């Protein structure tokens, strides 16, 4: 039979309130009494009922985490950051995959709230008006991780996606390229369309280069998507000599398709990716990549959530983490930087 707080109190000959104070770390208990209660707890192997404690305190010390796909390495790294900080602050997490489906995201929000979570961290490539409205009406705090709410009504943690992309494209321009392809995931995702694509166009315009819509391709952010990008763009009349790829998998697909056709990277084409996941170092040539600090985004988002949960002061609810470009072998050394 399950051991209850009543059993511990009876065995230790104290009140249930005293047992509760010991379990919750309340210092207002005599050392001798605390020792006796702890000995009984250990002997009876008592485990506090988290549900019952939650009903009493109106807190469950549980946080919901909604991400598109835990099998994707980028989301896995962010989830690890969330989990590590949750553990540090003694929160448990309930993790759910949304498959980047709006209806499923809305359903998961309802499910999390039904489980009485104290707060929620959400990762979504497309914060739709319907999803935003649902999150705004949440009775518990919600923090976005690596997701953009253009109204900035919800707390969030991101990098400057526009500036990061601009710098990446400019690196290719400074290497002498005039035909630069833009390959990304679906353009109905906010970060892809409103930040990455606009930064790509602005970089070209600022350097007097033509924007050729033929060089803008949206595919799934997968290895196969990258292969498809190469097949499409290598056969046009004036193919690109450089590629900005919106994910590491896209970049690797492009490189491998090029290599399959005898094209050398970076000697004949240059490729810069976006993410800097573990895949960037595992490929050959290793990928020059915009560093998306996935672990940090998750960790900072969870820490921001704990501030709301503990009613700490929050100076800035929309956190922008620093970014950089990790230079490796898929892009030649920038000549201009060494002059």
mmCIF file of C-alpha atoms in Angstrom:
data_model
loop_
_atom_site.group_PDB
_atom_site.id
_atom_site.type_symbol
_atom_site.label_atom_id
_atom_site.label_comp_id
_atom_site.label_asym_id
_atom_site.label_seq_id
_atom_site.Cartn_x
_atom_site.Cartn_y
_atom_site.Cartn_z
ATOM 1 C CA UNK A 1 0.000 0.000 0.000
ATOM 2 C CA UNK A 2 1.078 3.588 -0.647
ATOM 3 C CA UNK A 3 2.580 5.291 2.396
ATOM 4 C CA UNK A 4 0.824 8.579 3.171
ATOM 5 C CA UNK A 5 1.745 11.669 5.140
ATOM 6 C CA UNK A 6 -0.692 10.448 7.772
ATOM 7 C CA UNK A 7 1.317 7.231 8.188
ATOM 8 C CA UNK A 8 4.534 9.208 8.692
ATOM 9 C CA UNK A 9 2.901 11.537 11.210
ATOM 10 C CA UNK A 10 1.469 8.629 13.213
ATOM 11 C CA UNK A 11 4.744 6.688 13.213
ATOM 12 C CA UNK A 12 6.789 9.756 14.229
ATOM 13 C CA UNK A 13 4.132 10.844 16.729
ATOM 14 C CA UNK A 14 3.890 14.351 15.262
ATOM 15 C CA UNK A 15 1.240 16.289 13.397
ATOM 16 C CA UNK A 16 0.818 16.106 9.630
ATOM 17 C CA UNK A 17 1.641 19.823 9.531
ATOM 18 C CA UNK A 18 5.031 19.064 11.084
ATOM 19 C CA UNK A 19 5.734 16.367 8.474
ATOM 20 C CA UNK A 20 4.731 18.803 5.759
ATOM 21 C CA UNK A 21 7.122 21.444 7.115
ATOM 22 C CA UNK A 22 9.978 18.917 7.158
ATOM 23 C CA UNK A 23 9.257 17.744 3.611
ATOM 24 C CA UNK A 24 9.092 21.324 2.326
ATOM 25 C CA UNK A 25 12.294 22.431 4.045
ATOM 26 C CA UNK A 26 10.626 24.768 6.505
ATOM 27 C CA UNK A 27 13.209 25.689 9.149
ATOM 28 C CA UNK A 28 10.581 26.219 11.858
ATOM 29 C CA UNK A 29 11.016 22.652 13.169
ATOM 30 C CA UNK A 30 13.165 21.500 16.102
ATOM 31 C CA UNK A 31 16.309 19.676 14.929
ATOM 32 C CA UNK A 32 15.446 16.620 17.023
ATOM 33 C CA UNK A 33 11.924 16.494 15.570
ATOM 34 C CA UNK A 34 13.253 16.974 12.027
ATOM 35 C CA UNK A 35 15.690 14.108 12.510
ATOM 36 C CA UNK A 36 12.939 11.800 13.830
ATOM 37 C CA UNK A 37 10.598 12.618 10.932
ATOM 38 C CA UNK A 38 13.330 12.117 8.332
ATOM 39 C CA UNK A 39 14.213 8.740 9.823
ATOM 40 C CA UNK A 40 10.573 7.625 9.566
ATOM 41 C CA UNK A 41 10.334 8.954 5.997
ATOM 42 C CA UNK A 42 13.388 6.913 5.039
ATOM 43 C CA UNK A 43 12.246 3.764 6.846
ATOM 44 C CA UNK A 44 8.744 3.853 5.370
ATOM 45 C CA UNK A 45 10.095 4.985 1.949
ATOM 46 C CA UNK A 46 7.569 7.799 1.896
ATOM 47 C CA UNK A 47 7.302 9.796 -1.337
ATOM 48 C CA UNK A 48 5.320 13.059 -1.208
ATOM 49 C CA UNK A 49 2.327 13.115 -3.540
ATOM 50 C CA UNK A 50 3.107 15.840 -6.070
ATOM 51 C CA UNK A 51 -0.527 16.144 -7.118
ATOM 52 C CA UNK A 52 -1.737 16.586 -3.565
ATOM 53 C CA UNK A 53 1.001 19.101 -2.837
ATOM 54 C CA UNK A 54 0.049 20.993 -5.967
ATOM 55 C CA UNK A 55 -3.585 21.183 -4.919
ATOM 56 C CA UNK A 56 -2.586 22.553 -1.550
ATOM 57 C CA UNK A 57 -0.034 25.077 -2.770
ATOM 58 C CA UNK A 58 -1.650 25.738 -6.169
ATOM 59 C CA UNK A 59 1.733 24.872 -7.677
ATOM 60 C CA UNK A 60 2.842 21.632 -9.294
ATOM 61 C CA UNK A 61 6.523 22.543 -9.877
ATOM 62 C CA UNK A 62 5.912 21.255 -13.413
ATOM 63 C CA UNK A 63 6.577 23.135 -16.639
ATOM 64 C CA UNK A 64 5.195 22.264 -20.046
ATOM 65 C CA UNK A 65 7.534 22.350 -23.052
ATOM 66 C CA UNK A 66 6.116 22.331 -26.582
ATOM 67 C CA UNK A 67 8.585 21.872 -29.441
ATOM 68 C CA UNK A 68 8.117 20.970 -33.120
ATOM 69 C CA UNK A 69 10.128 17.726 -33.187
ATOM 70 C CA UNK A 70 12.385 16.260 -30.504
ATOM 71 C CA UNK A 71 14.049 13.985 -33.094
ATOM 72 C CA UNK A 72 15.437 17.084 -34.842
ATOM 73 C CA UNK A 73 18.905 17.798 -33.464
ATOM 74 C CA UNK A 74 18.332 21.554 -33.175
ATOM 75 C CA UNK A 75 15.222 21.170 -31.043
ATOM 76 C CA UNK A 76 16.898 18.446 -28.998
ATOM 77 C CA UNK A 77 19.726 20.825 -28.046
ATOM 78 C CA UNK A 78 17.253 23.528 -27.044
ATOM 79 C CA UNK A 79 15.209 21.021 -25.037
ATOM 80 C CA UNK A 80 18.356 19.992 -23.170
ATOM 81 C CA UNK A 81 18.979 23.613 -22.209
ATOM 82 C CA UNK A 82 15.417 23.911 -20.934
ATOM 83 C CA UNK A 83 15.645 20.675 -18.959
ATOM 84 C CA UNK A 84 18.992 21.524 -17.331
ATOM 85 C CA UNK A 85 17.747 24.846 -15.971
ATOM 86 C CA UNK A 86 14.410 23.311 -14.957
ATOM 87 C CA UNK A 87 16.301 20.729 -12.916
ATOM 88 C CA UNK A 88 18.470 23.433 -11.347
ATOM 89 C CA UNK A 89 15.351 25.248 -10.155
ATOM 90 C CA UNK A 90 13.639 21.979 -9.175
ATOM 91 C CA UNK A 91 10.979 21.928 -11.843
ATOM 92 C CA UNK A 92 9.886 18.838 -13.720
ATOM 93 C CA UNK A 93 9.033 19.133 -17.403
ATOM 94 C CA UNK A 94 6.326 17.638 -19.580
ATOM 95 C CA UNK A 95 7.680 17.506 -23.135
ATOM 96 C CA UNK A 96 5.416 17.360 -26.184
ATOM 97 C CA UNK A 97 5.963 17.423 -29.959
ATOM 98 C CA UNK A 98 3.716 19.706 -31.999
ATOM 99 C CA UNK A 99 4.913 18.613 -35.464
ATOM 100 C CA UNK A 100 4.684 22.324 -36.318
ATOM 101 C CA UNK A 101 0.916 21.918 -36.678
ATOM 102 C CA UNK A 102 -1.253 24.781 -35.459
ATOM 103 C CA UNK A 103 -4.174 22.637 -34.339
ATOM 104 C CA UNK A 104 -1.868 20.326 -32.434
ATOM 105 C CA UNK A 105 -0.115 23.299 -30.803
ATOM 106 C CA UNK A 106 -3.470 24.658 -29.614
ATOM 107 C CA UNK A 107 -4.510 21.231 -28.354
ATOM 108 C CA UNK A 108 -1.221 20.787 -26.493
ATOM 109 C CA UNK A 109 -1.632 24.165 -24.809
ATOM 110 C CA UNK A 110 -5.027 23.062 -23.509
ATOM 111 C CA UNK A 111 -3.574 19.734 -22.391
ATOM 112 C CA UNK A 112 -0.704 21.394 -20.526
ATOM 113 C CA UNK A 113 -3.062 23.796 -18.767
ATOM 114 C CA UNK A 114 -5.333 20.879 -17.893
ATOM 115 C CA UNK A 115 -2.371 19.223 -16.182
ATOM 116 C CA UNK A 116 -2.005 22.333 -14.012
ATOM 117 C CA UNK A 117 1.516 23.198 -15.164
ATOM 118 C CA UNK A 118 3.006 26.301 -13.554
ATOM 119 C CA UNK A 119 4.298 27.684 -16.852
ATOM 120 C CA UNK A 120 5.035 26.764 -20.459
ATOM 121 C CA UNK A 121 7.978 27.143 -22.851
ATOM 122 C CA UNK A 122 6.963 27.125 -26.516
ATOM 123 C CA UNK A 123 9.114 26.674 -29.616
ATOM 124 C CA UNK A 124 7.263 27.321 -32.856
ATOM 125 C CA UNK A 125 8.446 28.318 -36.316
ATOM 126 C CA UNK A 126 5.124 30.037 -36.994
ATOM 127 C CA UNK A 127 3.423 31.934 -34.168
ATOM 128 C CA UNK A 128 0.070 32.286 -35.908
ATOM 129 C CA UNK A 129 -2.549 34.844 -34.801
ATOM 130 C CA UNK A 130 -4.695 32.020 -33.425
ATOM 131 C CA UNK A 131 -1.790 30.548 -31.457
ATOM 132 C CA UNK A 132 -0.763 33.982 -30.180
ATOM 133 C CA UNK A 133 -4.285 34.736 -28.998
ATOM 134 C CA UNK A 134 -4.449 31.424 -27.131
ATOM 135 C CA UNK A 135 -1.088 32.039 -25.431
ATOM 136 C CA UNK A 136 -2.032 35.615 -24.486
ATOM 137 C CA UNK A 137 -5.057 34.289 -22.593
ATOM 138 C CA UNK A 138 -3.059 31.656 -20.719
ATOM 139 C CA UNK A 139 -3.552 31.727 -16.927
ATOM 140 C CA UNK A 140 0.131 30.795 -16.461
ATOM 141 C CA UNK A 141 3.296 32.452 -17.848
ATOM 142 C CA UNK A 142 4.454 31.406 -21.327
ATOM 143 C CA UNK A 143 7.910 32.094 -22.766
ATOM 144 C CA UNK A 144 8.846 31.666 -26.432
ATOM 145 C CA UNK A 145 12.206 30.039 -27.195
ATOM 146 C CA UNK A 146 13.708 30.648 -30.624
ATOM 147 C CA UNK A 147 10.317 31.849 -31.825
ATOM 148 C CA UNK A 148 9.181 35.283 -32.912
ATOM 149 C CA UNK A 149 6.053 37.090 -31.755
ATOM 150 C CA UNK A 150 6.183 40.239 -33.857
ATOM 151 C CA UNK A 151 3.876 42.059 -31.446
ATOM 152 C CA UNK A 152 6.427 41.351 -28.666
ATOM 153 C CA UNK A 153 3.577 40.773 -26.244
ATOM 154 C CA UNK A 154 4.987 37.468 -25.035
ATOM 155 C CA UNK A 155 8.365 37.004 -23.332
ATOM 156 C CA UNK A 156 10.881 35.496 -25.745
ATOM 157 C CA UNK A 157 14.513 34.519 -26.283
ATOM 158 C CA UNK A 158 16.073 34.812 -29.741
ATOM 159 C CA UNK A 159 19.063 36.118 -31.645
ATOM 160 C CA UNK A 160 19.063 38.925 -34.214
ATOM 161 C CA UNK A 161 18.106 36.704 -37.148
ATOM 162 C CA UNK A 162 18.197 39.590 -39.637
ATOM 163 C CA UNK A 163 21.687 40.778 -38.720
ATOM 164 C CA UNK A 164 23.071 37.239 -38.543
ATOM 165 C CA UNK A 165 21.835 36.447 -42.052
ATOM 166 C CA UNK A 166 23.015 39.794 -43.403
ATOM 167 C CA UNK A 167 26.547 39.108 -42.143
ATOM 168 C CA UNK A 168 26.543 35.619 -43.652
ATOM 169 C CA UNK A 169 25.449 36.816 -47.085
ATOM 170 C CA UNK A 170 27.885 39.721 -46.909
ATOM 171 C CA UNK A 171 30.698 37.239 -46.251
ATOM 172 C CA UNK A 172 29.901 35.543 -49.567
ATOM 173 C CA UNK A 173 29.665 38.909 -51.340
ATOM 174 C CA UNK A 174 33.072 39.923 -49.973
ATOM 175 C CA UNK A 175 34.467 36.736 -51.477
ATOM 176 C CA UNK A 176 33.492 38.048 -54.891
ATOM 177 C CA UNK A 177 30.209 36.225 -55.489
ATOM 178 C CA UNK A 178 27.484 37.934 -57.486
ATOM 179 C CA UNK A 179 25.160 34.952 -57.957
ATOM 180 C CA UNK A 180 24.238 33.908 -54.423
ATOM 181 C CA UNK A 181 21.383 31.494 -53.816
ATOM 182 C CA UNK A 182 19.035 31.698 -50.846
ATOM 183 C CA UNK A 183 17.759 28.301 -49.710
ATOM 184 C CA UNK A 184 15.519 28.015 -46.678
ATOM 185 C CA UNK A 185 12.692 26.073 -45.155
ATOM 186 C CA UNK A 186 9.048 27.087 -45.749
ATOM 187 C CA UNK A 187 8.564 30.814 -46.217
ATOM 188 C CA UNK A 188 5.387 30.826 -44.161
ATOM 189 C CA UNK A 189 7.701 30.506 -41.151
ATOM 190 C CA UNK A 190 8.249 33.998 -39.747
ATOM 191 C CA UNK A 191 12.004 33.795 -39.225
ATOM 192 C CA UNK A 192 12.557 32.533 -42.774
ATOM 193 C CA UNK A 193 10.443 35.152 -44.537
ATOM 194 C CA UNK A 194 10.565 38.256 -42.346
ATOM 195 C CA UNK A 195 14.188 38.042 -41.243
ATOM 196 C CA UNK A 196 16.410 35.689 -43.243
ATOM 197 C CA UNK A 197 14.983 36.453 -46.686
ATOM 198 C CA UNK A 198 14.717 40.191 -46.084
ATOM 199 C CA UNK A 199 18.305 40.295 -44.799
ATOM 200 C CA UNK A 200 19.486 38.389 -47.883
ATOM 201 C CA UNK A 201 17.799 40.913 -50.165
ATOM 202 C CA UNK A 202 19.081 43.895 -48.187
ATOM 203 C CA UNK A 203 22.670 42.616 -48.319
ATOM 204 C CA UNK A 204 22.474 42.249 -52.091
ATOM 205 C CA UNK A 205 20.919 45.687 -52.516
ATOM 206 C CA UNK A 206 23.479 47.370 -50.267
ATOM 207 C CA UNK A 207 26.263 45.952 -52.459
ATOM 208 C CA UNK A 208 24.601 46.842 -55.760
ATOM 209 C CA UNK A 209 23.730 43.264 -56.710
ATOM 210 C CA UNK A 210 20.609 42.182 -58.545
ATOM 211 C CA UNK A 211 17.927 40.225 -56.704
ATOM 212 C CA UNK A 212 17.111 37.263 -58.906
ATOM 213 C CA UNK A 213 13.930 35.558 -57.675
ATOM 214 C CA UNK A 214 15.087 32.434 -59.490
ATOM 215 C CA UNK A 215 17.822 32.045 -56.872
ATOM 216 C CA UNK A 216 15.357 32.055 -53.965
ATOM 217 C CA UNK A 217 14.220 28.521 -53.148
ATOM 218 C CA UNK A 218 12.084 27.220 -50.278
ATOM 219 C CA UNK A 219 12.279 23.525 -49.459
ATOM 220 C CA UNK A 220 11.914 21.368 -46.374
ATOM 221 C CA UNK A 221 14.838 22.055 -44.039
ATOM 222 C CA UNK A 222 16.198 18.573 -44.626
ATOM 223 C CA UNK A 223 19.060 16.792 -46.333
ATOM 224 C CA UNK A 224 16.769 15.787 -49.202
ATOM 225 C CA UNK A 225 15.598 19.396 -49.422
ATOM 226 C CA UNK A 226 19.197 20.475 -49.929
ATOM 227 C CA UNK A 227 19.693 17.882 -52.666
ATOM 228 C CA UNK A 228 16.569 19.227 -54.389
ATOM 229 C CA UNK A 229 17.888 22.808 -54.154
ATOM 230 C CA UNK A 230 21.082 21.816 -55.947
ATOM 231 C CA UNK A 231 19.224 19.918 -58.674
ATOM 232 C CA UNK A 232 16.969 22.911 -59.307
ATOM 233 C CA UNK A 233 19.592 25.675 -59.294
ATOM 234 C CA UNK A 234 22.512 23.899 -60.949
ATOM 235 C CA UNK A 235 20.487 23.521 -64.130
ATOM 236 C CA UNK A 236 19.472 27.153 -64.668
ATOM 237 C CA UNK A 237 21.220 29.270 -67.309
ATOM 238 C CA UNK A 238 23.382 31.171 -64.826
ATOM 239 C CA UNK A 239 23.698 28.950 -61.741
ATOM 240 C CA UNK A 240 24.798 30.394 -58.390
ATOM 241 C CA UNK A 241 28.423 30.271 -57.309
ATOM 242 C CA UNK A 242 27.525 30.488 -53.615
ATOM 243 C CA UNK A 243 24.681 29.349 -51.373
ATOM 244 C CA UNK A 244 23.223 30.645 -48.142
ATOM 245 C CA UNK A 245 21.400 27.670 -46.575
ATOM 246 C CA UNK A 246 18.889 28.229 -43.790
ATOM 247 C CA UNK A 247 19.829 25.037 -41.942
ATOM 248 C CA UNK A 248 22.763 22.657 -41.608
ATOM 249 C CA UNK A 249 20.857 19.773 -43.194
ATOM 250 C CA UNK A 250 19.988 21.914 -46.216
ATOM 251 C CA UNK A 251 23.626 22.942 -46.561
ATOM 252 C CA UNK A 252 24.900 19.367 -46.365
ATOM 253 C CA UNK A 253 22.359 18.242 -48.954
ATOM 254 C CA UNK A 254 23.545 20.981 -51.312
ATOM 255 C CA UNK A 255 27.210 20.096 -50.788
ATOM 256 C CA UNK A 256 26.733 16.361 -51.266
ATOM 257 C CA UNK A 257 24.646 16.847 -54.415
ATOM 258 C CA UNK A 258 27.354 19.139 -55.795
ATOM 259 C CA UNK A 259 30.054 16.617 -54.930
ATOM 260 C CA UNK A 260 28.062 13.859 -56.617
ATOM 261 C CA UNK A 261 28.351 15.924 -59.810
ATOM 262 C CA UNK A 262 32.082 16.489 -59.405
ATOM 263 C CA UNK A 263 31.789 20.053 -58.104
ATOM 264 C CA UNK A 264 34.316 20.949 -55.411
ATOM 265 C CA UNK A 265 33.483 22.891 -52.254
ATOM 266 C CA UNK A 266 34.734 25.565 -51.594
ATOM 267 C CA UNK A 267 36.878 25.738 -54.768
ATOM 268 C CA UNK A 268 33.971 25.902 -57.237
ATOM 269 C CA UNK A 269 31.020 26.833 -55.028
ATOM 270 C CA UNK A 270 30.884 28.154 -51.486
ATOM 271 C CA UNK A 271 28.208 27.289 -48.928
ATOM 272 C CA UNK A 272 27.390 28.908 -45.607
ATOM 273 C CA UNK A 273 24.843 27.339 -43.298
ATOM 274 C CA UNK A 274 22.675 28.509 -40.442
ATOM 275 C CA UNK A 275 22.481 26.704 -37.069
ATOM 276 C CA UNK A 276 25.945 25.335 -36.304
ATOM 277 C CA UNK A 277 24.564 22.102 -34.918
ATOM 278 C CA UNK A 278 26.840 19.088 -34.403
ATOM 279 C CA UNK A 279 26.302 18.262 -38.082
ATOM 280 C CA UNK A 280 28.302 21.340 -39.098
ATOM 281 C CA UNK A 281 31.479 19.786 -37.701
ATOM 282 C CA UNK A 282 30.702 16.264 -38.851
ATOM 283 C CA UNK A 283 30.428 17.039 -42.563
ATOM 284 C CA UNK A 284 33.361 17.317 -44.966
ATOM 285 C CA UNK A 285 34.168 20.006 -45.712
ATOM 286 C CA UNK A 286 33.133 21.277 -42.302
ATOM 287 C CA UNK A 287 30.463 23.954 -42.566
ATOM 288 C CA UNK A 288 31.018 27.629 -42.092
ATOM 289 C CA UNK A 289 27.869 28.451 -40.160
ATOM 290 C CA UNK A 290 25.912 31.127 -38.361
ATOM 291 C CA UNK A 291 25.907 30.020 -34.732
ATOM 292 C CA UNK A 292 22.369 29.647 -33.439
ATOM 293 C CA UNK A 293 22.990 29.087 -29.688
ATOM 294 C CA UNK A 294 20.311 26.452 -29.330
ATOM 295 C CA UNK A 295 21.202 25.220 -25.862
ATOM 296 C CA UNK A 296 21.502 28.792 -24.574
ATOM 297 C CA UNK A 297 18.168 29.812 -26.087
ATOM 298 C CA UNK A 298 16.466 26.963 -24.268
ATOM 299 C CA UNK A 299 18.314 27.577 -21.012
ATOM 300 C CA UNK A 300 17.682 31.328 -20.963
ATOM 301 C CA UNK A 301 14.021 30.826 -21.872
ATOM 302 C CA UNK A 302 13.578 28.478 -18.916
ATOM 303 C CA UNK A 303 15.404 30.860 -16.583
ATOM 304 C CA UNK A 304 13.184 33.710 -17.783
ATOM 305 C CA UNK A 305 10.138 31.568 -17.040
ATOM 306 C CA UNK A 306 11.374 30.870 -13.498
ATOM 307 C CA UNK A 307 11.619 34.612 -12.920
ATOM 308 C CA UNK A 308 7.943 34.987 -13.727
ATOM 309 C CA UNK A 309 7.038 31.952 -11.629
ATOM 310 C CA UNK A 310 8.989 33.262 -8.631
ATOM 311 C CA UNK A 311 7.828 36.847 -9.177
ATOM 312 C CA UNK A 312 11.386 38.095 -9.668
ATOM 313 C CA UNK A 313 12.132 41.365 -11.408
ATOM 314 C CA UNK A 314 12.298 41.050 -15.217
ATOM 315 C CA UNK A 315 14.150 43.939 -16.820
ATOM 316 C CA UNK A 316 13.645 42.848 -20.430
ATOM 317 C CA UNK A 317 11.084 40.252 -21.431
ATOM 318 C CA UNK A 318 12.422 39.985 -25.004
ATOM 319 C CA UNK A 319 15.976 38.705 -24.737
ATOM 320 C CA UNK A 320 18.310 38.860 -27.755
ATOM 321 C CA UNK A 321 21.389 36.671 -27.380
ATOM 322 C CA UNK A 322 24.648 37.415 -29.243
ATOM 323 C CA UNK A 323 25.436 35.595 -32.479
ATOM 324 C CA UNK A 324 28.569 34.914 -34.474
ATOM 325 C CA UNK A 325 29.733 33.069 -37.571
ATOM 326 C CA UNK A 326 31.897 29.993 -37.087
ATOM 327 C CA UNK A 327 34.355 29.945 -39.990
ATOM 328 C CA UNK A 328 35.273 26.508 -41.303
ATOM 329 C CA UNK A 329 35.983 24.971 -44.694
ATOM 330 C CA UNK A 330 32.873 25.378 -46.870
ATOM 331 C CA UNK A 331 33.751 29.049 -47.459
ATOM 332 C CA UNK A 332 37.156 30.308 -48.546
ATOM 333 C CA UNK A 333 39.150 32.623 -46.337
ATOM 334 C CA UNK A 334 37.872 36.157 -46.795
ATOM 335 C CA UNK A 335 40.518 38.049 -48.747
ATOM 336 C CA UNK A 336 39.200 41.501 -47.819
ATOM 337 C CA UNK A 337 39.519 40.814 -44.097
ATOM 338 C CA UNK A 338 43.245 40.145 -44.487
ATOM 339 C CA UNK A 339 44.142 43.234 -46.474
#
